[in-house]
Amino acid sequence: MNSIFEKRTRIVIYFIFLVSIGTFGFNVIGGNKWSLVDSLYMTIITISTVGYGEVHELDDVGKIWAILLIIFGVTGIGALLRTINEEFIQSKLFWNKKMIKNISKLKNHYIICGYGRMGAVIARELDEKGQKFLIIENNEQKVEIIRSKGMLCINGDATSDEI
C-alpha cells in the first residue's frame, strides 16, 4: 500500500511540475500579450487535450511548446490511469483474501450450489434465519451481486472437486 501512495504522490508532483513549467513557458513565449491566467488556461487545455484552441495565436516556438506539453501530459495521464488500475486490483485482491479468510472460518454451515431462482430463495431464507452458508456460483456477475448483499460466495463450478 505504501508504494501506491508513493506513486500517487509522484504523479501529483509530476502534474504540479508540468502545469507550473507549462504556464511559465507559455507566459515567456507569449510575452506581454499573455497574462498568467491565459498561460495557465492554455497549459490546462493543452495537457488535457481538450482542444478549445489557442488563447492567443501561437508562433512556431509556442506550437512546439504545446506539442511537448501534450506528449508529457498524455504520458502523465497514462501513469495516472495505470496507478488507478493498480489500486483497483489491490482492492479487489484485498476483498478476495478477506472473503477466503471468512470462508475458512465456517463450520457447520450450508453450501448452496448455484444462485439461480431456487438458490436465491434458499440463500435469502438462510440469511433471514441467521444461518451460516456459502454460495458457489459460476457466473461472475451474480458473484458480485451476492457479495454486494454481504453473503459469502466463491466463484467457480460447484461440480469441481477443487472448488
XYZ file of N, CA and C in Angstrom:
489
model
N 0.820 -1.193 0.000
C 0.000 0.000 0.000
C 0.864 1.257 0.000
N 2.022 1.167 0.640
C 2.882 2.326 0.715
C 3.394 2.724 -0.665
N 3.715 1.739 -1.525
C 4.222 2.057 -2.854
C 3.144 2.734 -3.705
N 1.894 2.365 -3.517
C 0.812 3.013 -4.254
C 0.695 4.471 -3.811
N 0.831 4.719 -2.514
C 0.806 6.092 -2.008
C 1.966 6.896 -2.601
N 3.149 6.277 -2.667
C 4.310 6.952 -3.250
C 4.073 7.256 -4.730
N 3.484 6.317 -5.457
C 3.192 6.541 -6.874
C 2.210 7.696 -7.038
N 1.159 7.675 -6.210
C 0.169 8.757 -6.263
C 0.825 10.109 -5.996
N 1.694 10.153 -5.000
C 2.386 11.389 -4.653
C 3.272 11.848 -5.806
N 4.003 10.907 -6.412
C 4.860 11.255 -7.544
C 4.049 11.785 -8.718
N 2.891 11.201 -8.972
C 2.048 11.657 -10.081
C 1.515 13.056 -9.805
N 1.089 13.315 -8.581
C 0.602 14.661 -8.219
C 1.725 15.679 -8.388
N 2.918 15.346 -7.895
C 4.064 16.253 -8.031
C 4.387 16.463 -9.515
N 4.322 15.390 -10.295
C 4.578 15.480 -11.734
C 3.622 16.468 -12.395
N 2.318 16.358 -12.090
C 1.343 17.255 -12.702
C 1.503 18.694 -12.215
N 1.808 18.886 -10.954
C 2.055 20.245 -10.450
C 3.267 20.845 -11.172
N 4.315 20.051 -11.296
C 5.518 20.495 -12.007
C 5.197 20.795 -13.471
N 4.452 19.904 -14.132
C 4.111 20.081 -15.540
C 3.269 21.342 -15.758
N 2.286 21.561 -14.901
C 1.443 22.751 -15.016
C 2.265 24.011 -14.750
N 3.134 23.964 -13.754
C 3.968 25.139 -13.441
C 4.907 25.471 -14.592
N 5.612 24.475 -15.084
C 6.555 24.694 -16.187
C 5.800 25.113 -17.452
N 4.671 24.470 -17.716
C 3.876 24.814 -18.890
C 3.383 26.244 -18.840
N 2.887 26.638 -17.690
C 2.397 28.013 -17.507
C 3.532 29.010 -17.684
N 4.658 28.712 -17.064
C 5.829 29.592 -17.192
C 6.252 29.698 -18.658
N 6.303 28.561 -19.341
C 6.717 28.545 -20.744
C 5.807 29.372 -21.632
N 4.494 29.174 -21.496
C 3.561 29.963 -22.306
C 3.668 31.453 -21.975
N 3.885 31.753 -20.701
C 3.993 33.147 -20.288
C 5.225 33.811 -20.905
N 6.338 33.074 -20.934
C 7.562 33.611 -21.530
C 7.411 33.707 -23.053
N 6.888 32.658 -23.671
C 6.729 32.627 -25.129
C 5.743 33.702 -25.592
N 4.661 33.882 -24.841
C 3.619 34.834 -25.221
C 3.986 36.286 -24.999
N 4.945 36.510 -24.150
C 5.362 37.876 -23.889
C 4.283 38.689 -23.198
N 4.154 39.944 -23.570
C 3.237 40.888 -22.903
C 1.765 40.572 -23.132
N 1.439 39.925 -24.250
C 0.008 39.697 -24.531
C -0.577 38.512 -23.764
N 0.260 37.700 -23.128
C -0.227 36.556 -22.353
C -0.184 36.889 -20.865
N -1.342 36.847 -20.210
C -1.359 37.003 -18.757
C -1.033 35.653 -18.132
N -0.827 35.650 -16.834
C -0.567 34.395 -16.120
C -1.778 33.460 -16.227
N -2.968 34.030 -16.149
C -4.192 33.222 -16.258
C -4.313 32.636 -17.667
N -4.006 33.438 -18.690
C -4.018 32.926 -20.067
C -3.045 31.752 -20.205
N -1.877 31.897 -19.636
C -0.839 30.862 -19.725
C -1.265 29.593 -18.989
N -1.830 29.758 -17.808
C -2.326 28.606 -17.048
C -3.456 27.918 -17.801
N -4.385 28.693 -18.298
C -5.522 28.156 -19.046
C -5.027 27.386 -20.272
N -4.095 27.956 -21.001
C -3.560 27.301 -22.190
C -2.844 26.003 -21.818
N -2.134 26.011 -20.705
C -1.447 24.799 -20.241
C -2.454 23.702 -19.916
N -3.504 24.048 -19.202
C -4.508 23.056 -18.802
C -5.226 22.484 -20.022
N -5.644 23.330 -20.956
C -6.358 22.789 -22.116
C -5.418 22.011 -23.036
N -4.129 22.343 -23.009
C -3.154 21.589 -23.807
C -2.896 20.227 -23.182
N -2.639 20.193 -21.873
C -2.349 18.928 -21.188
C -3.555 17.986 -21.265
N -4.730 18.540 -21.081
C -5.932 17.700 -21.090
C -6.375 17.347 -22.503
N -5.718 17.900 -23.496
C -6.041 17.694 -24.916
C -7.503 17.995 -25.223
N -8.055 18.992 -24.549
C -9.437 19.397 -24.791
C -9.573 19.997 -26.182
N -8.624 20.815 -26.551
C -8.614 21.365 -27.892
C -9.579 22.508 -28.133
N -9.727 23.404 -27.188
C -10.584 24.576 -27.390
C -9.964 25.560 -28.384
N -8.692 25.414 -28.636
C -7.995 26.366 -29.497
C -7.103 27.247 -28.652
N -6.235 27.987 -29.322
C -5.282 28.830 -28.611
C -5.976 30.053 -28.014
N -5.489 30.466 -26.873
C -5.972 31.684 -26.232
C -5.548 32.874 -27.093
N -4.295 32.841 -27.516
C -3.734 33.822 -28.449
C -3.017 33.005 -29.520
N -2.846 33.565 -30.670
C -2.183 32.841 -31.756
C -0.760 32.475 -31.342
N -0.379 31.230 -31.698
C 0.946 30.735 -31.330
C 1.897 30.831 -32.518
N 3.141 31.209 -32.222
C 4.168 31.130 -33.266
C 4.733 29.707 -33.247
N 5.771 29.447 -34.024
C 6.325 28.090 -34.105
C 6.873 27.596 -32.764
N 7.508 28.474 -32.030
C 8.042 28.097 -30.707
C 6.891 27.712 -29.774
N 5.813 28.471 -29.800
C 4.646 28.173 -28.979
C 4.010 26.849 -29.359
N 3.974 26.554 -30.656
C 3.404 25.279 -31.114
C 4.259 24.100 -30.662
N 5.577 24.266 -30.738
C 6.484 23.200 -30.263
C 6.315 23.015 -28.760
N 6.186 24.114 -28.024
C 5.953 24.040 -26.571
C 4.652 23.280 -26.276
N 3.602 23.569 -27.044
C 2.315 22.876 -26.868
C 2.458 21.390 -27.174
N 3.206 21.049 -28.209
C 3.438 19.638 -28.552
C 4.126 18.915 -27.399
N 5.162 19.545 -26.845
C 5.875 18.924 -25.716
C 4.946 18.737 -24.515
N 4.131 19.742 -24.241
C 3.180 19.616 -23.126
C 2.185 18.487 -23.369
N 1.716 18.358 -24.605
C 0.783 17.267 -24.922
C 1.449 15.918 -24.692
N 2.681 15.763 -25.174
C 3.393 14.485 -25.012
C 3.559 14.144 -23.533
N 4.038 15.117 -22.758
C 4.252 14.844 -21.334
C 2.931 14.745 -20.565
N 1.915 15.452 -21.004
C 0.606 15.370 -20.359
C -0.047 14.020 -20.587
N 0.006 13.534 -21.819
C -0.583 12.222 -22.124
C 0.171 11.122 -21.383
N 1.493 11.259 -21.309
C 2.293 10.287 -20.550
C 1.875 10.278 -19.081
N 1.675 11.466 -18.522
C 1.240 11.570 -17.118
C -0.141 10.975 -16.907
N -1.051 11.223 -17.857
C -2.402 10.644 -17.758
C -2.314 9.123 -17.801
N -1.445 8.604 -18.668
C -1.257 7.145 -18.739
C -0.777 6.575 -17.420
N 0.197 7.252 -16.804
C 0.705 6.809 -15.496
C -0.387 6.888 -14.438
N -1.192 7.935 -14.487
C -2.293 8.087 -13.539
C -3.302 6.946 -13.693
N -3.688 6.649 -14.924
C -4.642 5.567 -15.167
C -4.077 4.212 -14.731
N -2.784 3.996 -14.972
C -2.157 2.747 -14.545
C -2.186 2.621 -13.022
N -1.927 3.720 -12.318
C -1.938 3.707 -10.851
C -3.345 3.436 -10.325
N -4.338 4.067 -10.931
C -5.728 3.819 -10.521
C -6.082 2.356 -10.743
N -5.665 1.796 -11.868
C -5.919 0.387 -12.156
C -5.245 -0.519 -11.124
N -4.006 -0.195 -10.759
C -3.300 -0.982 -9.741
C -4.028 -0.923 -8.402
N -4.523 0.254 -8.033
C -5.268 0.393 -6.780
C -6.540 -0.441 -6.812
N -7.215 -0.434 -7.957
C -8.437 -1.224 -8.096
C -8.131 -2.708 -7.942
N -7.055 -3.166 -8.580
C -6.673 -4.578 -8.492
C -6.302 -4.929 -7.055
N -5.524 -4.059 -6.387
C -5.143 -4.312 -4.998
C -6.369 -4.394 -4.092
N -7.319 -3.501 -4.324
C -8.550 -3.502 -3.539
C -9.312 -4.798 -3.739
N -9.407 -5.234 -4.979
C -10.126 -6.471 -5.281
C -9.428 -7.675 -4.637
N -8.095 -7.698 -4.699
C -7.342 -8.786 -4.067
C -7.554 -8.788 -2.561
N -7.572 -7.594 -1.945
C -7.796 -7.488 -0.508
C -9.151 -8.091 -0.129
N -10.211 -7.707 -0.870
C -11.540 -8.210 -0.546
C -11.653 -9.709 -0.817
N -10.972 -10.208 -1.851
C -10.975 -11.656 -2.104
C -10.286 -12.409 -0.974
N -9.149 -11.891 -0.485
C -8.454 -12.534 0.634
C -9.319 -12.522 1.886
N -9.998 -11.394 2.113
C -10.878 -11.291 3.283
C -12.024 -12.302 3.170
N -12.585 -12.437 1.968
C -13.672 -13.394 1.744
C -13.186 -14.819 2.010
N -12.020 -15.171 1.507
C -11.475 -16.520 1.703
C -11.200 -16.770 3.185
N -10.710 -15.743 3.887
C -10.465 -15.883 5.325
C -11.782 -16.149 6.066
N -12.834 -15.415 5.723
C -14.147 -15.633 6.354
C -14.698 -17.017 6.025
N -14.498 -17.454 4.789
C -14.985 -18.779 4.381
C -14.242 -19.870 5.140
N -12.933 -19.698 5.323
C -12.146 -20.728 6.012
C -12.551 -20.880 7.483
N -13.205 -19.877 8.061
C -13.655 -19.930 9.453
C -14.996 -20.643 9.614
N -15.670 -20.901 8.489
C -17.008 -21.509 8.575
C -16.948 -22.941 9.105
N -17.878 -23.277 9.969
C -18.071 -24.640 10.492
C -19.570 -24.850 10.619
N -20.028 -26.064 10.380
C -21.453 -26.401 10.474
C -22.295 -25.426 9.654
N -22.014 -25.363 8.398
C -22.683 -24.421 7.513
C -23.295 -25.148 6.318
N -24.137 -24.436 5.614
C -24.757 -24.965 4.406
C -23.977 -24.469 3.194
N -24.006 -25.259 2.139
C -23.405 -24.855 0.869
C -24.506 -24.858 -0.177
N -24.678 -23.720 -0.822
C -25.683 -23.576 -1.876
C -24.942 -23.599 -3.210
N -25.286 -24.553 -4.047
C -24.648 -24.697 -5.348
C -25.488 -23.979 -6.396
N -25.063 -22.790 -6.744
C -25.762 -22.002 -7.759
C -26.711 -21.003 -7.125
N -26.803 -19.843 -7.760
C -27.647 -18.771 -7.266
C -28.691 -18.435 -8.317
N -29.344 -19.499 -8.768
C -30.459 -19.306 -9.682
C -31.699 -18.941 -8.881
N -32.857 -19.252 -9.433
C -34.113 -18.910 -8.755
C -34.204 -19.582 -7.387
N -33.939 -20.888 -7.318
C -34.042 -21.605 -6.028
C -32.896 -21.245 -5.083
N -31.687 -21.123 -5.634
C -30.539 -20.772 -4.807
C -30.724 -19.424 -4.123
N -31.297 -18.472 -4.850
C -31.541 -17.140 -4.282
C -32.569 -17.205 -3.164
N -33.618 -18.014 -3.355
C -34.661 -18.160 -2.325
C -34.069 -18.809 -1.076
N -33.297 -19.868 -1.284
C -32.691 -20.579 -0.147
C -31.719 -19.649 0.596
N -30.910 -18.923 -0.145
C -29.951 -18.005 0.482
C -30.662 -16.946 1.301
N -31.735 -16.396 0.761
C -32.483 -15.362 1.484
C -33.067 -15.936 2.773
N -33.639 -17.139 2.698
C -34.236 -17.771 3.894
C -33.176 -18.058 4.952
N -32.025 -18.614 4.523
C -30.965 -18.906 5.484
C -30.425 -17.617 6.108
N -30.306 -16.570 5.288
C -29.819 -15.282 5.779
C -30.784 -14.693 6.812
N -32.080 -14.778 6.527
C -33.090 -14.257 7.456
C -33.086 -15.012 8.774
N -32.731 -16.304 8.732
C -32.716 -17.126 9.952
C -31.368 -17.084 10.658
N -30.413 -16.329 10.097
C -29.108 -16.191 10.738
C -28.239 -17.433 10.608
N -28.526 -18.283 9.659
C -27.743 -19.498 9.442
C -26.475 -19.175 8.645
N -25.414 -19.955 8.888
C -24.181 -19.783 8.130
C -24.288 -20.581 6.834
N -23.887 -19.929 5.728
C -23.921 -20.621 4.444
C -22.915 -20.006 3.486
N -22.616 -20.757 2.462
C -21.688 -20.347 1.417
C -22.340 -20.654 0.076
N -22.227 -19.739 -0.854
C -22.785 -19.944 -2.190
C -21.632 -20.169 -3.156
N -21.783 -21.178 -3.999
C -20.834 -21.410 -5.086
C -21.563 -21.064 -6.376
N -21.042 -20.068 -7.072
C -21.702 -19.581 -8.296
C -20.684 -19.450 -9.411
N -21.068 -19.883 -10.603
C -20.187 -19.870 -11.761
C -20.203 -18.529 -12.495
N -21.278 -17.786 -12.391
C -21.449 -16.537 -13.118
C -20.831 -15.382 -12.312
N -19.802 -14.713 -12.893
C -19.091 -13.647 -12.179
C -19.993 -12.471 -11.821
N -20.932 -12.149 -12.691
C -21.842 -11.028 -12.400
C -22.724 -11.348 -11.200
N -23.204 -12.584 -11.121
C -24.008 -12.978 -9.960
C -23.167 -12.978 -8.688
N -21.896 -13.378 -8.820
C -20.998 -13.393 -7.660
C -20.892 -11.980 -7.077
N -20.733 -10.986 -7.933
C -20.645 -9.597 -7.464
C -21.940 -9.177 -6.760
N -23.077 -9.574 -7.308
C -24.378 -9.249 -6.702
C -24.486 -9.902 -5.324
N -24.106 -11.170 -5.250
C -24.178 -11.914 -3.991
C -23.287 -11.251 -2.934
N -22.066 -10.937 -3.326
C -21.123 -10.325 -2.384
C -21.589 -8.935 -1.961
N -22.223 -8.211 -2.872
C -22.719 -6.870 -2.516
C -23.833 -6.965 -1.473
N -24.485 -8.124 -1.376
C -25.525 -8.337 -0.367
C -24.924 -8.819 0.958
N -23.587 -8.933 0.996
C -22.915 -9.332 2.231
C -22.880 -10.834 2.456
N -23.151 -11.608 1.432
C -23.140 -13.071 1.554
C -21.802 -13.621 1.082
N -21.387 -14.720 1.683
C -20.142 -15.363 1.290
C -20.363 -16.142 0.002
N -19.439 -15.981 -0.940
C -19.601 -16.613 -2.237
C -18.245 -16.925 -2.847
N -18.168 -18.075 -3.485
C -16.985 -18.474 -4.243
C -17.374 -18.514 -5.705
N -16.509 -17.971 -6.539
C -16.740 -18.014 -7.977
C -16.125 -19.296 -8.516
N -16.948 -20.181 -9.019
C -16.444 -21.433 -9.578
C -17.557 -22.405 -9.879
N -17.153 -23.547 -10.405
C -18.083 -24.607 -10.773
C -18.312 -25.507 -9.564
N -19.536 -25.627 -9.128
C -19.877 -26.416 -7.935
C -19.604 -27.905 -8.134
N -19.491 -28.367 -9.363
C -19.226 -29.781 -9.619
C -17.725 -30.084 -9.589
N -16.901 -29.058 -9.486
C -15.449 -29.250 -9.475
C -14.972 -29.652 -8.086
N -14.124 -30.662 -8.010
C -13.586 -31.118 -6.732
C -12.737 -30.049 -6.057
N -11.988 -29.263 -6.838
C -11.138 -28.221 -6.263
C -11.980 -27.178 -5.541
N -13.109 -26.811 -6.122
C -13.965 -25.794 -5.513
C -14.585 -26.376 -4.250
